Coordinates of C-alpha atoms in Angstrom, one line a residue:
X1 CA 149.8 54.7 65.6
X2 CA 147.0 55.1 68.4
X3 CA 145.1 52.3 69.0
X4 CA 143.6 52.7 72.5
X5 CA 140.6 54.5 72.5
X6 CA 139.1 55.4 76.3
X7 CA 135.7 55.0 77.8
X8 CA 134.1 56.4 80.4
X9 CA 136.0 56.1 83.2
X10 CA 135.6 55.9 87.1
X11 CA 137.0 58.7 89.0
X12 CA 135.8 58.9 92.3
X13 CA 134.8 57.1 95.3
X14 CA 131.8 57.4 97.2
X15 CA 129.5 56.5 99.8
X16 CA 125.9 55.0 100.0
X17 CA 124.5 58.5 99.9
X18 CA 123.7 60.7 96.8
X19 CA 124.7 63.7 96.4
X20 CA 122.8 66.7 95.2
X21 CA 124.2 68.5 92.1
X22 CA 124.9 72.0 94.2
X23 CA 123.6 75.4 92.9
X24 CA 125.7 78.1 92.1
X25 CA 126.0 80.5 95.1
X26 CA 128.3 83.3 94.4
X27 CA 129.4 85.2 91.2
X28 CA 132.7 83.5 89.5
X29 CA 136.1 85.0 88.6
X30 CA 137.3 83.0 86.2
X31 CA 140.6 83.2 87.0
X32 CA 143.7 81.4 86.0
X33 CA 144.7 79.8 89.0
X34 CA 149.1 79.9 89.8
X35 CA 149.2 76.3 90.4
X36 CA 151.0 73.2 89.7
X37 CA 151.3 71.1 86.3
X38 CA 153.1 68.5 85.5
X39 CA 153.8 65.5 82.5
X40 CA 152.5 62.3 83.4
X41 CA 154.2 60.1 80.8
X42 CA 157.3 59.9 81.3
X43 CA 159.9 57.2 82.4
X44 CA 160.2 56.6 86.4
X45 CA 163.6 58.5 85.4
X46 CA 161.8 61.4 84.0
X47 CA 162.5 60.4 80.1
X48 CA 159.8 62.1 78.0
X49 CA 157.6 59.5 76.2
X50 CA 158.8 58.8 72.5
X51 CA 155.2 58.4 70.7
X52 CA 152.1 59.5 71.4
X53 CA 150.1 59.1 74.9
X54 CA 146.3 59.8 76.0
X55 CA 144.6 59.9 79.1
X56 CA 142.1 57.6 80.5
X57 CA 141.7 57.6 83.9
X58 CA 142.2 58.7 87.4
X59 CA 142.1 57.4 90.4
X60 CA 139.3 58.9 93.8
X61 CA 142.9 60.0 95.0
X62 CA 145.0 60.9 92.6
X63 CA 147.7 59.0 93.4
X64 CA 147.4 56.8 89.8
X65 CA 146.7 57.6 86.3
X66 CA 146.1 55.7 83.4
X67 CA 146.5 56.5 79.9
X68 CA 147.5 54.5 76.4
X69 CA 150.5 55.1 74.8
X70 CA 152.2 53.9 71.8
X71 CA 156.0 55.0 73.0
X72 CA 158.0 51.9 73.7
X73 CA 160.3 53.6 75.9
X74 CA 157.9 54.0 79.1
X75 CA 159.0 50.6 80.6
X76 CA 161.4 48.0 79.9
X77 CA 161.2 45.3 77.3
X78 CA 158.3 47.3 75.5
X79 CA 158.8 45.9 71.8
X80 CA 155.0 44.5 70.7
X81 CA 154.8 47.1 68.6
X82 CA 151.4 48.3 69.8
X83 CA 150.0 51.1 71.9
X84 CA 149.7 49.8 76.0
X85 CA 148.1 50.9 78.9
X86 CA 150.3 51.7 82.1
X87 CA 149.5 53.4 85.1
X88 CA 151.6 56.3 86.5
X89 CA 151.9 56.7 90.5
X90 CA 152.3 60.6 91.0
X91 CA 153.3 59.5 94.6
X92 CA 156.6 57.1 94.1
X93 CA 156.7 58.1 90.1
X94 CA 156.9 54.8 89.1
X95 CA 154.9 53.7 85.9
X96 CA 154.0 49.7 85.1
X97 CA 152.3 48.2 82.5
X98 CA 148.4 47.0 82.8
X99 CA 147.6 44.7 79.9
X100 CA 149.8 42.1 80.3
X101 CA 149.8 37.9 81.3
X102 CA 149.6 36.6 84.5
X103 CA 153.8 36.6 84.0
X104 CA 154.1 39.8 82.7
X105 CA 154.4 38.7 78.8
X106 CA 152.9 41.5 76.8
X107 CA 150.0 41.7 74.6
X108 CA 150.1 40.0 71.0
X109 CA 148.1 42.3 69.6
X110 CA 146.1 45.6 70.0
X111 CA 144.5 46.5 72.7
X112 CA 141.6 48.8 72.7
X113 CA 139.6 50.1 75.2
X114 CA 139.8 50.6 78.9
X115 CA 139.0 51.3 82.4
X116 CA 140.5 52.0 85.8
X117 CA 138.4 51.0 89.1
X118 CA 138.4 54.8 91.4
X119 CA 140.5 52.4 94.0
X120 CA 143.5 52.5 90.9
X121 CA 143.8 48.4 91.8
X122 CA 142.1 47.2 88.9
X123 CA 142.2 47.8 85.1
X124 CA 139.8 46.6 82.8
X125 CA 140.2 46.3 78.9
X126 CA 139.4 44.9 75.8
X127 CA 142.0 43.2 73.5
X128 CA 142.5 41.5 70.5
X129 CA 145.5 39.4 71.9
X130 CA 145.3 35.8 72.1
X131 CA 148.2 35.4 74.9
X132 CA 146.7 37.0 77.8
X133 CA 144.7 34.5 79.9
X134 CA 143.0 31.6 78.5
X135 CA 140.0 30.7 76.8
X136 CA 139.4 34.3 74.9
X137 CA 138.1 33.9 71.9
X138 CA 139.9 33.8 69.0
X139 CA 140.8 37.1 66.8
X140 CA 138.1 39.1 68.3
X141 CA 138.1 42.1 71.4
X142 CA 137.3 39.8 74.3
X143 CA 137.7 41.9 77.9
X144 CA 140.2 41.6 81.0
X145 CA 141.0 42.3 84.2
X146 CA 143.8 43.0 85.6
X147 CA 144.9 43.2 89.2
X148 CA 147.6 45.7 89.9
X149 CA 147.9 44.3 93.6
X150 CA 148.3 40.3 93.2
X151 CA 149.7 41.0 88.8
X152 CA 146.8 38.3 87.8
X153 CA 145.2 38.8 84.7
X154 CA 141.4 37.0 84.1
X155 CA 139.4 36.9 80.9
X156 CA 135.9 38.7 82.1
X157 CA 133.8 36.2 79.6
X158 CA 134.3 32.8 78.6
X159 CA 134.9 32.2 74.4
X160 CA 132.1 31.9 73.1
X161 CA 130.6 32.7 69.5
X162 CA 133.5 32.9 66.4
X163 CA 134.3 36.3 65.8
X164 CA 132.0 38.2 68.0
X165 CA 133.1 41.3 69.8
X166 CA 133.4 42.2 73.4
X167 CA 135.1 45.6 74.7
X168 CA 133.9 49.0 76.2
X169 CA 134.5 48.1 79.8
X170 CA 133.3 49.9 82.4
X171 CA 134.4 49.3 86.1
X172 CA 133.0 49.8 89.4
X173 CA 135.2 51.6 92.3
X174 CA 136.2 48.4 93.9
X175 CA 136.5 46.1 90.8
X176 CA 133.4 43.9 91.4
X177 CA 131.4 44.8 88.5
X178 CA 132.5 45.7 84.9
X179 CA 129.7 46.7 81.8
X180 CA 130.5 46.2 78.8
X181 CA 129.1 45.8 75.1
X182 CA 129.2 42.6 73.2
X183 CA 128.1 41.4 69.9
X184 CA 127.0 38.1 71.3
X185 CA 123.8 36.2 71.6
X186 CA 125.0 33.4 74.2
X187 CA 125.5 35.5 77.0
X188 CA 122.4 35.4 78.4
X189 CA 119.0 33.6 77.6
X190 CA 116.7 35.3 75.0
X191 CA 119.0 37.6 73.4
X192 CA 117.9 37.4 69.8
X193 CA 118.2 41.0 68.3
X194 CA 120.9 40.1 66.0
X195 CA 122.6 43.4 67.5
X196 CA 125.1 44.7 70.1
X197 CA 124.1 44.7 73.8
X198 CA 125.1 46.2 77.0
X199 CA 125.5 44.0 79.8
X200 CA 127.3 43.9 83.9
X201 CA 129.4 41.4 85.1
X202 CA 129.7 40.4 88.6
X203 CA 132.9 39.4 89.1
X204 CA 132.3 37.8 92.2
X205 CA 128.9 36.0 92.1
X206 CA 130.0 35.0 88.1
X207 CA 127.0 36.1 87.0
X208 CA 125.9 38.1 83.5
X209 CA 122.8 40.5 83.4
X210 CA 121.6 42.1 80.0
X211 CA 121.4 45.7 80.9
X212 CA 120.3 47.1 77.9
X213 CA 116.3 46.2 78.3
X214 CA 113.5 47.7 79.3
X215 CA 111.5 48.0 82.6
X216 CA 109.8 44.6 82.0
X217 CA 112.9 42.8 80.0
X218 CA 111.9 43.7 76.2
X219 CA 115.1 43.6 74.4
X220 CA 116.0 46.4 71.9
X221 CA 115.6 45.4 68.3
X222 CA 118.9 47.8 67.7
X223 CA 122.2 48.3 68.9
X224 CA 123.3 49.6 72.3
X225 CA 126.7 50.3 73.5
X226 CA 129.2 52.9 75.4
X227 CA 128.2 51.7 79.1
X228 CA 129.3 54.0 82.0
X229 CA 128.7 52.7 85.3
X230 CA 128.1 54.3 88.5
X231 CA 130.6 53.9 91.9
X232 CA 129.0 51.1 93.7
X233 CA 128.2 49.3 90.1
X234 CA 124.2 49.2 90.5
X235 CA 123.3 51.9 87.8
X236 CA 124.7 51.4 84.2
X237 CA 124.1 54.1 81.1
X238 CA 124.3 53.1 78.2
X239 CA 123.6 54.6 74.4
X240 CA 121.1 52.9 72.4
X241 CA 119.7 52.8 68.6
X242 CA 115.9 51.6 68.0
X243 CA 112.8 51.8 65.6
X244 CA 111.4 55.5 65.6
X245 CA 107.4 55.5 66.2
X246 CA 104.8 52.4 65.9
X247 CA 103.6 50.5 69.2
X248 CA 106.6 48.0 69.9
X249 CA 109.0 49.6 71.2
X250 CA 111.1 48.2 73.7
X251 CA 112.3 51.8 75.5
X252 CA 110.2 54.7 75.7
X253 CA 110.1 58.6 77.2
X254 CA 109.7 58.9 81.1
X255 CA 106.5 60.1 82.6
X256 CA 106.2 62.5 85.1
X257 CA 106.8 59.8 88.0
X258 CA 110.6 59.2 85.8
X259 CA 108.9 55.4 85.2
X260 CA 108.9 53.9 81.6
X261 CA 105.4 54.2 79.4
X262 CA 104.8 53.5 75.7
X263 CA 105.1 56.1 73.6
X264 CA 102.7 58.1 72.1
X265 CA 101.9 56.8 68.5
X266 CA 103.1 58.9 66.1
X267 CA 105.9 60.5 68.1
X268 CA 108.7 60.5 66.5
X269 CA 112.4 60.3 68.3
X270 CA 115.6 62.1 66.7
X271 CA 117.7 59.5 64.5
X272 CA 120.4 59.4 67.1
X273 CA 122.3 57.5 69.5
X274 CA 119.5 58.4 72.9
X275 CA 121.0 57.7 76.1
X276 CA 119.3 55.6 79.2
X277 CA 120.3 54.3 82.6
X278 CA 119.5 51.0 84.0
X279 CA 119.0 50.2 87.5
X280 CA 120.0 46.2 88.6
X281 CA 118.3 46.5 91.7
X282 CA 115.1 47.7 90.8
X283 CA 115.0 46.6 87.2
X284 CA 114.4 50.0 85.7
X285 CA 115.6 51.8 82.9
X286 CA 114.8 55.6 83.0
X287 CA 115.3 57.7 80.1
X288 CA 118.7 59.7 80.5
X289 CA 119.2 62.6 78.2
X290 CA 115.4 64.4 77.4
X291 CA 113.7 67.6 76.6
X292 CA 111.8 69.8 78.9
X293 CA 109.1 67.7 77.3
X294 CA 110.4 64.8 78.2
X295 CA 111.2 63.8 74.5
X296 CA 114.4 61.7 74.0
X297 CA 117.5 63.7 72.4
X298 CA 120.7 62.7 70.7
X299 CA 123.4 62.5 72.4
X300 CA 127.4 62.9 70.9
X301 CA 130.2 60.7 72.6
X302 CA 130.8 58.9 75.2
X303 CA 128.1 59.6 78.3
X304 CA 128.9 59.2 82.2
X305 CA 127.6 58.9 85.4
X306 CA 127.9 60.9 88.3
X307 CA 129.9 58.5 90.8
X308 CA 127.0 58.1 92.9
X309 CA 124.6 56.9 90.2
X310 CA 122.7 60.0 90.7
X311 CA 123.4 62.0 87.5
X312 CA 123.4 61.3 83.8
X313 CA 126.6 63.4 82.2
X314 CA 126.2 63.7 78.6
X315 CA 126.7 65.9 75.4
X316 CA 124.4 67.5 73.1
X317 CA 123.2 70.1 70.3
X318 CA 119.4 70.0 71.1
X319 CA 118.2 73.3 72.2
X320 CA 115.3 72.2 74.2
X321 CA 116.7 70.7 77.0
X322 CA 117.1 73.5 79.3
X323 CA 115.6 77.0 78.8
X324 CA 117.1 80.0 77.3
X325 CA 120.1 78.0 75.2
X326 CA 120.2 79.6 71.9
X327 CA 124.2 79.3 71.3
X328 CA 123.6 76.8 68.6
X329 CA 126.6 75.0 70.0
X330 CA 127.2 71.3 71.9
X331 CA 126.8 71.8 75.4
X332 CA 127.4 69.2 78.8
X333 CA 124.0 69.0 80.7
X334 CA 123.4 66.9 84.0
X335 CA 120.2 65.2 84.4
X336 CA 118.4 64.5 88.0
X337 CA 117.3 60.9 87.7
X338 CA 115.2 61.4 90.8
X339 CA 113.2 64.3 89.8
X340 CA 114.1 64.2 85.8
X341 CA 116.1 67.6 86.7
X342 CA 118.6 69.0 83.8
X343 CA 121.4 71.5 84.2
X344 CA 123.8 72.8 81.6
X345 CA 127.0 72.4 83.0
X346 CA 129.3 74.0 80.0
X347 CA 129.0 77.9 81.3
X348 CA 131.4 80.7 81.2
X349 CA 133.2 82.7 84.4
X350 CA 129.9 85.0 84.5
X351 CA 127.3 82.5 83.7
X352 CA 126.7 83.4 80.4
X353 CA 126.7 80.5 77.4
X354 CA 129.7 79.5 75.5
X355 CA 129.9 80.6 72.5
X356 CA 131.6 77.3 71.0
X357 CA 131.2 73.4 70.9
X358 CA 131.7 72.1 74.5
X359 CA 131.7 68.3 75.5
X360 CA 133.6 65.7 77.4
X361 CA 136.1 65.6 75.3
X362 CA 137.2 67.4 72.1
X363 CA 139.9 64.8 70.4
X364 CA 136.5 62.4 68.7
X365 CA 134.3 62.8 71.5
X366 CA 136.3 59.8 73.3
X367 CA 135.3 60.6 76.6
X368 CA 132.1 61.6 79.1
X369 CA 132.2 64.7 81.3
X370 CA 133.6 63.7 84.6
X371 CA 132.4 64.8 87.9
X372 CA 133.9 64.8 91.2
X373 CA 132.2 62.2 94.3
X374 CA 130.9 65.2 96.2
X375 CA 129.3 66.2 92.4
X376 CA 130.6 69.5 93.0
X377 CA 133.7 69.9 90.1
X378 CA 133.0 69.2 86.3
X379 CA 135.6 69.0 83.8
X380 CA 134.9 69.2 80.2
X381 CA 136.5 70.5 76.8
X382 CA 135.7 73.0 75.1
X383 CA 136.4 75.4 71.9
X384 CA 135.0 78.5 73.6
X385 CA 137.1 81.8 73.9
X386 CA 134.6 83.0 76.4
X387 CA 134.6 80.8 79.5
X388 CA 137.4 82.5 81.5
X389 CA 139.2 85.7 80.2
X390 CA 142.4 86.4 77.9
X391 CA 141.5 82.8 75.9
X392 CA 143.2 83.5 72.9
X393 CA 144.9 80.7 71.4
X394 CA 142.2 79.8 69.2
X395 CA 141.9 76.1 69.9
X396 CA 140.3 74.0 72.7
X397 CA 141.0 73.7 76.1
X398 CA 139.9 71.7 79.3
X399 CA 138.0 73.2 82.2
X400 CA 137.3 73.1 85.8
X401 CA 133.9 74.5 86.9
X402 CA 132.8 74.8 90.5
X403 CA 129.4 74.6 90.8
X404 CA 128.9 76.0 93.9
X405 CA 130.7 79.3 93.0
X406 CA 130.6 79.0 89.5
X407 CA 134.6 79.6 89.1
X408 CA 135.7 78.1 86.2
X409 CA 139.4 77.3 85.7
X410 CA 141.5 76.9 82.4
X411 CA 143.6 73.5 83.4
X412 CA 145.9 73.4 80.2
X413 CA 148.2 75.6 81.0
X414 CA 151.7 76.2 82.4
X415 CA 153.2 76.2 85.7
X416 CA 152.9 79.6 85.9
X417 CA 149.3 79.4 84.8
X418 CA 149.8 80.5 81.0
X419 CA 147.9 79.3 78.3
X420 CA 150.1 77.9 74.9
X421 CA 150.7 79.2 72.1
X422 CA 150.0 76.0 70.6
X423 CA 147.0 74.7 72.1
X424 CA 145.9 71.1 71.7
X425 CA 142.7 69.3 72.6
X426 CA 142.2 68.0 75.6
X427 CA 140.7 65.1 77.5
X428 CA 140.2 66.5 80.9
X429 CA 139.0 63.7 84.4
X430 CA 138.9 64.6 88.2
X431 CA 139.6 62.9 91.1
X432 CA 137.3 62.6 93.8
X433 CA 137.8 65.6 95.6
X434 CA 137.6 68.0 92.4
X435 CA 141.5 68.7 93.3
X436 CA 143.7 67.0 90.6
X437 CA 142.7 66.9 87.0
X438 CA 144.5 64.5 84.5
X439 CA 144.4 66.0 80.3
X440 CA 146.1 65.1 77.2
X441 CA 147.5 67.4 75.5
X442 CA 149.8 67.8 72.2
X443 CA 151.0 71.4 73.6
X444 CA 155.1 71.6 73.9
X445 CA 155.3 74.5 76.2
X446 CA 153.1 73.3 79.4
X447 CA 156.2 71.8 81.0
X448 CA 160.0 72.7 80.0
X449 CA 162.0 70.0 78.1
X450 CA 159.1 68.6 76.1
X451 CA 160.3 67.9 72.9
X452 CA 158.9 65.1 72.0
X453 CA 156.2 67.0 68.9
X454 CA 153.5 64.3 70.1
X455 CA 150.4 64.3 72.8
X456 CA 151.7 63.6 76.5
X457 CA 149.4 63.2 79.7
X458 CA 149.7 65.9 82.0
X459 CA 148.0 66.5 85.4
X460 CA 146.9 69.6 87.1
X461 CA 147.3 70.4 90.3
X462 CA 144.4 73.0 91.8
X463 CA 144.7 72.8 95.7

């Protein structure tokens, strides 16, 4: 049975600098590119996996993947009985297992939700095991960390309040930071909303900020959750749930500047999950996911960050965020959070819209769009028969899109370049330089000798 379910994950890198989201140049040809795929988890000996695997991260090179898996065969001495995290290394093919003890016992219990820092040395995750460093709290999620490099494991917050939750980490690219959600009041001072909050941790200073506030502090007076965090770990998104209208409310629609005000009275937001990005250095929290009026929308799944902070990757239905979408269908859009900029990023070979749901990721919406550092190479799901030609197997499929050119590539799909006969959904991320994708896929035909009849991990190589 799956257990693990993935978050938004780190894939890239980057320096101090932001980069801008580039404008398509030149007309695409939506080709299917005669490049390399391979299955992720297996054995170091090449044994297919014997249960079911999904993706969850990559590393800014490549080199390391990390997905869940419920097969007990991966590594030895696998008998908890519960899905685990490991990490693959395409370079040596060796595979380990992340969520263990300091010793390398394994995990009592399930483990959730999880996260791999873009330099592949860290892995943070939530668990209900008791038996993986001390002072977790007691049969609830509490969060780790683990350190591929010295096999340490650390419990990211002290016990605290019976039965409250912590989980949904989110890492930065050199393991410092890690946001997360928690349903507990005694992590910081003040936090009295009775609801889930969002906050950072700084690993090295031992510190806890609530992230989840407005410009000035105010708490929600809902729930917030699903953080994403950006590269250097100073810009955290997160979804959030509040009152709709009246005078008190803690987060409101950006102005023209992209600074907080009050809402309008009367005004009322969609009932949704609305999506907003706070900054630790300055204190701000901009609005995220908008209308051309600057009106909040609802967003579905998981969000993400662009590695450099820079751009807001989200999911959603609402037809008034960019002009001239009238599929009717869930699209990915990128939003400037310098200039309150939005581009739809879900389009087709020759520009045109899709004419199906796209997002992140298709299995549950598990999973934000992923861009690469240079912010060049989105990958996303979709159901769409129309992004690159002959799409016919009537399911979805990940994607590649270059948005510079435009070129959008079809990554599930066989050595040869291929699509399945028995298409799966997919759960695409990128590495830093847009050139290795990593999907999961329950397709039987992408690589010979996979006979397993269960989702594997696969990657794609496009270089």
């Amino acid at each position: 049975m799956r257990c693990l379910r993935q978050v938004a994950v780190l894939a890239a890198l980057v320096g101090s600098c932001a980069t801008a989201l580039p404008v398509t140049t030149a007309a695409a040809s939506g080709r299917e590119h005669r490049l390399r795929t391979e299955r992720v988890s297996v054995t170091a000996e090449g044994t297919q996996a014997n249960d079911f695997s999904g993706v969850g991260g990559i590393s800014a090179n490549g080199r390391y993947i990390a997905f869940d898996s419920s097969a007990t065969n991966l590594v030895p001495g696998d008998s908890n009985g519960f899905s685990d995290i490991f990490i693959k290394d395409l370079h040596t093919g060796t595979i380990e297992r992340a969520n263990v003890a300091d010793d390398g016992t394994q995990a009592d219990n399930e483990t959730m939700t999880y996260s791999m820092s873009a330099n592949g040395r860290y892995i943070a995750f939530s668990s209900y095991a008791d038996n993986l460093a001390p002072g977790d709290t007691p049969d609830a999620q509490d969060v780790f960390v683990h350190d591929r490099l010295t096999g340490r494991t650390e419990l990211l917050v002290k016990a605290g309040e019976a039965g409250a939750q912590t989980y949904e980490p989110s890492i930065s690219a050199n393991g410092r930071y890690v946001a997360f959600t928690s349903s507990r009041s005694d992590l910081v001072p003040g936090d009295t909303n009775n609801s889930r909050d969002v906050f950072v941790r700084d690993r090295w200073k031992k510190t806890i900020k609530r992230v989840s506030v407005a410009d000035d502090g105010t708490q929600t007076d809902g729930f917030s959750e699903g953080a994403a965090i950006s590269a250097d770990g100073t810009r955290i998104g997160f979804r959030t749930q509040f009152s709709l209208g009246g005078d008190d409310e803690a987060l409101a629609r950006p102005d023209t500047s992209g600074r907080l005000m009050p809402e309008a009275s009367g005004i009322r937001r969609p009932e949704a999950l609305s999506f907003y990005v706070h900054d630790t250095r300055t204190g701000r929290t901009v609005l995220a996911a908008h209308t051309r009026d600057g009106l909040p929308v609802p967003v579905r799944g998981n969000i993400g960050l662009s590695p450099d902070g820079r751009y807001s990757l989200y999911s959603s239905e609402w037809r008034d965020i960019v002009p001239d979408d009238t599929n009717d269908k869930r699209d990915v859009f990128a939003t400037d959070l310098a200039t309150g900029a939005t581009r739809r990023l879900s389009l087709a070979y020759d520009g045109s819209e899709p004419n199906d749901h796209s997002a992140g990721t298709a299995a549950a919406l598990a999973a934000g769009p992923s861009l690469s550092a240079d912010n060049r190479h989105v990958v996303f799901t979709s159901s769409a028969d129309n992004l690159v030609p002959g799409d016919t197997n009537g399911d979805a499929d990940a994607f590649v899109r270059d948005l510079i050119t435009g070129d959008v590539q079809r990554v599930n799909v066989t050595k040869d370049g291929a699509q399945s006969d028995t298409a799966q959904r997919t759960s695409p991320v990128v590495d830093a330089f847009g050139r290795t994708v990593a999907f999961s896929s329950g397709e039987d035909d992408l690589v010979p000798g996979d006979t397993n009849e269960t989702s594997d991990v696969f990657v794609r190589r496009l270089d």
